[in-house]
Amino acid sequence: AQKVTQAQTEISVVEKEDVTLDCVYETRDTTYYLFWYKQPPSGELVFLIRRNSFDEQNEISGRYSWNFQKSTSSFNFTITASQVVDSAVYFCALSEQDSNYQLIWGAGTKLIIKP
Amino acid sequence: DAGVIQSPRHEVTEMGQEVTLRCKPISGHDYLFWYRQTMMRGLELLIYFNNNVPIDDSGMPEDRFSAKMPNASFSTLKIQPSEPRDSAVYFCASSLGYAGNTIYFGEGSWLTVV
């Protein structure tokens, strides 16, 4: 079973629409960390957010927001009023003691924002 | 502040040639990681260092791959001899601390072996 599942392989929306990228994780640890990274077409990996398992508070950063729900083992990412520059592959990742804290990556969701 | 710096950004080489990828981590970071990204396998951790010492190289695919970190501000990943299946994007990354700490990535080195 995959430890980090990003079920949406590709999402395409029109600019200004809101879009949510799903991330479901699996761990036995009580202390763990979740991350989102962005990989734009230029190829670099850009860190977006880190969350530890004890902090379920949702976070908002500009047009970006994250919903962490331990009850459903999900850490979803929403972009509000999407823009063409948001087009990228977005990766969710898990760091847990059981895996020696090495990042376990989801397969990524390719987000296409059409003008 | 400067991020992780990698060179070269792009490299095209012939099969059998030696390839050396270079990395300068973020100043003050004590962990350095080498990752490889391919379409088939996604992101794979090859090796990581703590305070210049290799900690886990279990991800290094075979003896053709080697990595060194002679000092806190420089690391190399070497492939000798290179093969077409080594074509990938190689990322260097660094972090301050390890367990669950944020790992910051460089822009990647795009390697094509023909």
JSON list of C-alpha atoms in Angstrom, two decimals, chain B:
[
{"chain": "B", "resi": 1, "resn": "ASP", "atom": "CA", "xyz": [19.73, 34.29, 1.02]},
{"chain": "B", "resi": 2, "resn": "ALA", "atom": "CA", "xyz": [21.29, 31.88, -1.45]},
{"chain": "B", "resi": 3, "resn": "GLY", "atom": "CA", "xyz": [19.54, 28.56, -1.81]},
{"chain": "B", "resi": 4, "resn": "VAL", "atom": "CA", "xyz": [21.09, 25.24, -2.74]},
{"chain": "B", "resi": 5, "resn": "ILE", "atom": "CA", "xyz": [23.27, 25.75, -5.78]},
{"chain": "B", "resi": 6, "resn": "GLN", "atom": "CA", "xyz": [23.83, 23.00, -8.30]},
{"chain": "B", "resi": 7, "resn": "SER", "atom": "CA", "xyz": [25.95, 22.78, -11.39]},
{"chain": "B", "resi": 8, "resn": "PRO", "atom": "CA", "xyz": [25.75, 22.07, -14.19]},
{"chain": "B", "resi": 9, "resn": "ARG", "atom": "CA", "xyz": [22.08, 22.75, -14.84]},
{"chain": "B", "resi": 10, "resn": "HIS", "atom": "CA", "xyz": [22.16, 20.68, -17.98]},
{"chain": "B", "resi": 11, "resn": "GLU", "atom": "CA", "xyz": [24.61, 18.06, -19.14]},
{"chain": "B", "resi": 12, "resn": "VAL", "atom": "CA", "xyz": [24.59, 15.90, -22.22]},
{"chain": "B", "resi": 13, "resn": "THR", "atom": "CA", "xyz": [27.27, 13.26, -22.34]},
{"chain": "B", "resi": 14, "resn": "GLU", "atom": "CA", "xyz": [28.11, 10.12, -24.21]},
{"chain": "B", "resi": 15, "resn": "MET", "atom": "CA", "xyz": [27.75, 6.71, -22.73]},
{"chain": "B", "resi": 16, "resn": "GLY", "atom": "CA", "xyz": [30.90, 5.67, -20.93]},
{"chain": "B", "resi": 17, "resn": "GLN", "atom": "CA", "xyz": [31.96, 9.16, -19.96]},
{"chain": "B", "resi": 18, "resn": "GLU", "atom": "CA", "xyz": [32.42, 10.33, -16.42]},
{"chain": "B", "resi": 19, "resn": "VAL", "atom": "CA", "xyz": [29.86, 12.79, -15.09]},
{"chain": "B", "resi": 20, "resn": "THR", "atom": "CA", "xyz": [30.38, 14.97, -12.05]},
{"chain": "B", "resi": 21, "resn": "LEU", "atom": "CA", "xyz": [27.53, 16.92, -10.52]},
{"chain": "B", "resi": 22, "resn": "ARG", "atom": "CA", "xyz": [28.26, 19.60, -7.97]},
{"chain": "B", "resi": 23, "resn": "CYS", "atom": "CA", "xyz": [26.36, 21.07, -5.09]},
{"chain": "B", "resi": 24, "resn": "LYS", "atom": "CA", "xyz": [26.71, 23.88, -2.60]},
{"chain": "B", "resi": 25, "resn": "PRO", "atom": "CA", "xyz": [24.22, 23.53, 0.27]},
{"chain": "B", "resi": 26, "resn": "ILE", "atom": "CA", "xyz": [22.60, 26.37, 2.14]},
{"chain": "B", "resi": 27, "resn": "SER", "atom": "CA", "xyz": [25.13, 27.85, 4.51]},
{"chain": "B", "resi": 28, "resn": "GLY", "atom": "CA", "xyz": [24.76, 26.46, 8.01]},
{"chain": "B", "resi": 29, "resn": "HIS", "atom": "CA", "xyz": [22.80, 23.40, 6.99]},
{"chain": "B", "resi": 30, "resn": "ASP", "atom": "CA", "xyz": [24.23, 20.20, 8.41]},
{"chain": "B", "resi": 31, "resn": "TYR", "atom": "CA", "xyz": [22.46, 17.67, 6.21]},
{"chain": "B", "resi": 32, "resn": "LEU", "atom": "CA", "xyz": [22.94, 17.24, 2.50]},
{"chain": "B", "resi": 33, "resn": "PHE", "atom": "CA", "xyz": [20.92, 14.95, 0.25]},
{"chain": "B", "resi": 34, "resn": "TRP", "atom": "CA", "xyz": [21.21, 13.71, -3.31]},
{"chain": "B", "resi": 35, "resn": "TYR", "atom": "CA", "xyz": [17.99, 12.71, -5.04]},
{"chain": "B", "resi": 36, "resn": "ARG", "atom": "CA", "xyz": [17.25, 11.43, -8.50]},
{"chain": "B", "resi": 37, "resn": "GLN", "atom": "CA", "xyz": [13.98, 12.02, -10.34]},
{"chain": "B", "resi": 38, "resn": "THR", "atom": "CA", "xyz": [12.76, 9.97, -13.28]},
{"chain": "B", "resi": 39, "resn": "MET", "atom": "CA", "xyz": [9.35, 9.52, -14.83]},
{"chain": "B", "resi": 40, "resn": "MET", "atom": "CA", "xyz": [9.35, 5.82, -14.02]},
{"chain": "B", "resi": 41, "resn": "ARG", "atom": "CA", "xyz": [10.52, 5.92, -10.40]},
{"chain": "B", "resi": 42, "resn": "GLY", "atom": "CA", "xyz": [9.72, 9.43, -9.25]},
{"chain": "B", "resi": 43, "resn": "LEU", "atom": "CA", "xyz": [11.96, 10.98, -6.60]},
{"chain": "B", "resi": 44, "resn": "GLU", "atom": "CA", "xyz": [14.51, 8.63, -5.06]},
{"chain": "B", "resi": 45, "resn": "LEU", "atom": "CA", "xyz": [16.94, 9.38, -2.27]},
{"chain": "B", "resi": 46, "resn": "LEU", "atom": "CA", "xyz": [20.40, 8.28, -3.32]},
{"chain": "B", "resi": 47, "resn": "ILE", "atom": "CA", "xyz": [22.55, 9.27, -0.35]},
{"chain": "B", "resi": 48, "resn": "TYR", "atom": "CA", "xyz": [22.66, 11.74, 2.49]},
{"chain": "B", "resi": 49, "resn": "PHE", "atom": "CA", "xyz": [25.37, 13.26, 4.64]},
{"chain": "B", "resi": 50, "resn": "ASN", "atom": "CA", "xyz": [25.44, 14.69, 8.11]},
{"chain": "B", "resi": 51, "resn": "ASN", "atom": "CA", "xyz": [28.28, 17.06, 8.89]},
{"chain": "B", "resi": 52, "resn": "ASN", "atom": "CA", "xyz": [30.08, 15.87, 5.76]},
{"chain": "B", "resi": 53, "resn": "VAL", "atom": "CA", "xyz": [29.85, 12.19, 6.74]},
{"chain": "B", "resi": 54, "resn": "PRO", "atom": "CA", "xyz": [27.81, 9.81, 4.58]},
{"chain": "B", "resi": 55, "resn": "ILE", "atom": "CA", "xyz": [25.01, 8.36, 6.69]},
{"chain": "B", "resi": 56, "resn": "ASP", "atom": "CA", "xyz": [22.96, 6.28, 4.30]},
{"chain": "B", "resi": 57, "resn": "ASP", "atom": "CA", "xyz": [23.98, 5.39, 0.77]},
{"chain": "B", "resi": 58, "resn": "SER", "atom": "CA", "xyz": [21.55, 2.51, 0.35]},
{"chain": "B", "resi": 59, "resn": "GLY", "atom": "CA", "xyz": [19.84, 4.35, -2.47]},
{"chain": "B", "resi": 60, "resn": "MET", "atom": "CA", "xyz": [22.92, 4.57, -4.63]},
{"chain": "B", "resi": 61, "resn": "PRO", "atom": "CA", "xyz": [22.04, 2.34, -7.57]},
{"chain": "B", "resi": 62, "resn": "GLU", "atom": "CA", "xyz": [25.40, 0.70, -8.13]},
{"chain": "B", "resi": 63, "resn": "ASP", "atom": "CA", "xyz": [29.14, 1.07, -7.87]},
{"chain": "B", "resi": 64, "resn": "ARG", "atom": "CA", "xyz": [29.23, 3.41, -10.80]},
{"chain": "B", "resi": 65, "resn": "PHE", "atom": "CA", "xyz": [27.78, 6.07, -8.53]},
{"chain": "B", "resi": 66, "resn": "SER", "atom": "CA", "xyz": [29.82, 7.76, -5.83]},
{"chain": "B", "resi": 67, "resn": "ALA", "atom": "CA", "xyz": [29.32, 10.86, -3.71]},
{"chain": "B", "resi": 68, "resn": "LYS", "atom": "CA", "xyz": [31.67, 12.90, -1.61]},
{"chain": "B", "resi": 69, "resn": "MET", "atom": "CA", "xyz": [31.42, 15.83, 0.70]},
{"chain": "B", "resi": 70, "resn": "PRO", "atom": "CA", "xyz": [34.91, 17.15, 1.39]},
{"chain": "B", "resi": 71, "resn": "ASN", "atom": "CA", "xyz": [33.65, 20.12, 3.38]},
{"chain": "B", "resi": 72, "resn": "ALA", "atom": "CA", "xyz": [30.47, 21.71, 4.66]},
{"chain": "B", "resi": 73, "resn": "SER", "atom": "CA", "xyz": [29.93, 23.80, 1.55]},
{"chain": "B", "resi": 74, "resn": "PHE", "atom": "CA", "xyz": [30.57, 21.37, -1.27]},
{"chain": "B", "resi": 75, "resn": "SER", "atom": "CA", "xyz": [29.49, 17.95, -2.47]},
{"chain": "B", "resi": 76, "resn": "THR", "atom": "CA", "xyz": [29.84, 15.97, -5.65]},
{"chain": "B", "resi": 77, "resn": "LEU", "atom": "CA", "xyz": [27.95, 13.11, -7.20]},
{"chain": "B", "resi": 78, "resn": "LYS", "atom": "CA", "xyz": [29.97, 11.20, -9.74]},
{"chain": "B", "resi": 79, "resn": "ILE", "atom": "CA", "xyz": [28.85, 8.63, -12.28]},
{"chain": "B", "resi": 80, "resn": "GLN", "atom": "CA", "xyz": [31.58, 6.61, -13.93]},
{"chain": "B", "resi": 81, "resn": "PRO", "atom": "CA", "xyz": [31.00, 5.20, -16.47]},
{"chain": "B", "resi": 82, "resn": "SER", "atom": "CA", "xyz": [27.69, 6.77, -17.37]},
{"chain": "B", "resi": 83, "resn": "GLU", "atom": "CA", "xyz": [24.92, 4.82, -19.09]},
{"chain": "B", "resi": 84, "resn": "PRO", "atom": "CA", "xyz": [21.76, 5.96, -20.91]},
{"chain": "B", "resi": 85, "resn": "ARG", "atom": "CA", "xyz": [19.62, 4.70, -18.03]},
{"chain": "B", "resi": 86, "resn": "ASP", "atom": "CA", "xyz": [21.29, 7.25, -15.78]},
{"chain": "B", "resi": 87, "resn": "SER", "atom": "CA", "xyz": [19.47, 10.00, -17.65]},
{"chain": "B", "resi": 88, "resn": "ALA", "atom": "CA", "xyz": [17.44, 11.84, -15.03]},
{"chain": "B", "resi": 89, "resn": "VAL", "atom": "CA", "xyz": [17.22, 15.01, -13.02]},
{"chain": "B", "resi": 90, "resn": "TYR", "atom": "CA", "xyz": [19.56, 14.94, -10.05]},
{"chain": "B", "resi": 91, "resn": "PHE", "atom": "CA", "xyz": [18.64, 17.14, -7.13]},
{"chain": "B", "resi": 92, "resn": "CYS", "atom": "CA", "xyz": [20.84, 18.21, -4.31]},
{"chain": "B", "resi": 93, "resn": "ALA", "atom": "CA", "xyz": [19.08, 19.34, -1.14]},
{"chain": "B", "resi": 94, "resn": "SER", "atom": "CA", "xyz": [19.99, 20.44, 2.35]},
{"chain": "B", "resi": 95, "resn": "SER", "atom": "CA", "xyz": [18.40, 20.87, 5.74]},
{"chain": "B", "resi": 96, "resn": "LEU", "atom": "CA", "xyz": [19.18, 22.16, 9.20]},
{"chain": "B", "resi": 97, "resn": "GLY", "atom": "CA", "xyz": [18.64, 19.14, 11.34]},
{"chain": "B", "resi": 98, "resn": "TYR", "atom": "CA", "xyz": [16.99, 16.00, 10.15]},
{"chain": "B", "resi": 99, "resn": "ALA", "atom": "CA", "xyz": [13.96, 14.34, 11.69]},
{"chain": "B", "resi": 100, "resn": "GLY", "atom": "CA", "xyz": [11.03, 16.02, 10.03]},
{"chain": "B", "resi": 101, "resn": "ASN", "atom": "CA", "xyz": [12.90, 19.21, 9.24]},
{"chain": "B", "resi": 102, "resn": "THR", "atom": "CA", "xyz": [12.33, 20.99, 5.97]},
{"chain": "B", "resi": 103, "resn": "ILE", "atom": "CA", "xyz": [14.54, 19.93, 3.10]},
{"chain": "B", "resi": 104, "resn": "TYR", "atom": "CA", "xyz": [15.35, 22.65, 0.58]},
{"chain": "B", "resi": 105, "resn": "PHE", "atom": "CA", "xyz": [16.15, 21.61, -2.96]},
{"chain": "B", "resi": 106, "resn": "GLY", "atom": "CA", "xyz": [18.39, 23.02, -5.61]},
{"chain": "B", "resi": 107, "resn": "GLU", "atom": "CA", "xyz": [17.22, 23.63, -9.15]},
{"chain": "B", "resi": 108, "resn": "GLY", "atom": "CA", "xyz": [18.43, 20.23, -10.29]},
{"chain": "B", "resi": 109, "resn": "SER", "atom": "CA", "xyz": [20.95, 18.99, -12.79]},
{"chain": "B", "resi": 110, "resn": "TRP", "atom": "CA", "xyz": [19.35, 17.59, -15.94]},
{"chain": "B", "resi": 111, "resn": "LEU", "atom": "CA", "xyz": [21.53, 14.74, -17.17]},
{"chain": "B", "resi": 112, "resn": "THR", "atom": "CA", "xyz": [21.16, 13.12, -20.56]},
{"chain": "B", "resi": 113, "resn": "VAL", "atom": "CA", "xyz": [23.42, 10.22, -21.47]},
{"chain": "B", "resi": 114, "resn": "VAL", "atom": "CA", "xyz": [23.35, 9.33, -25.15]}
]
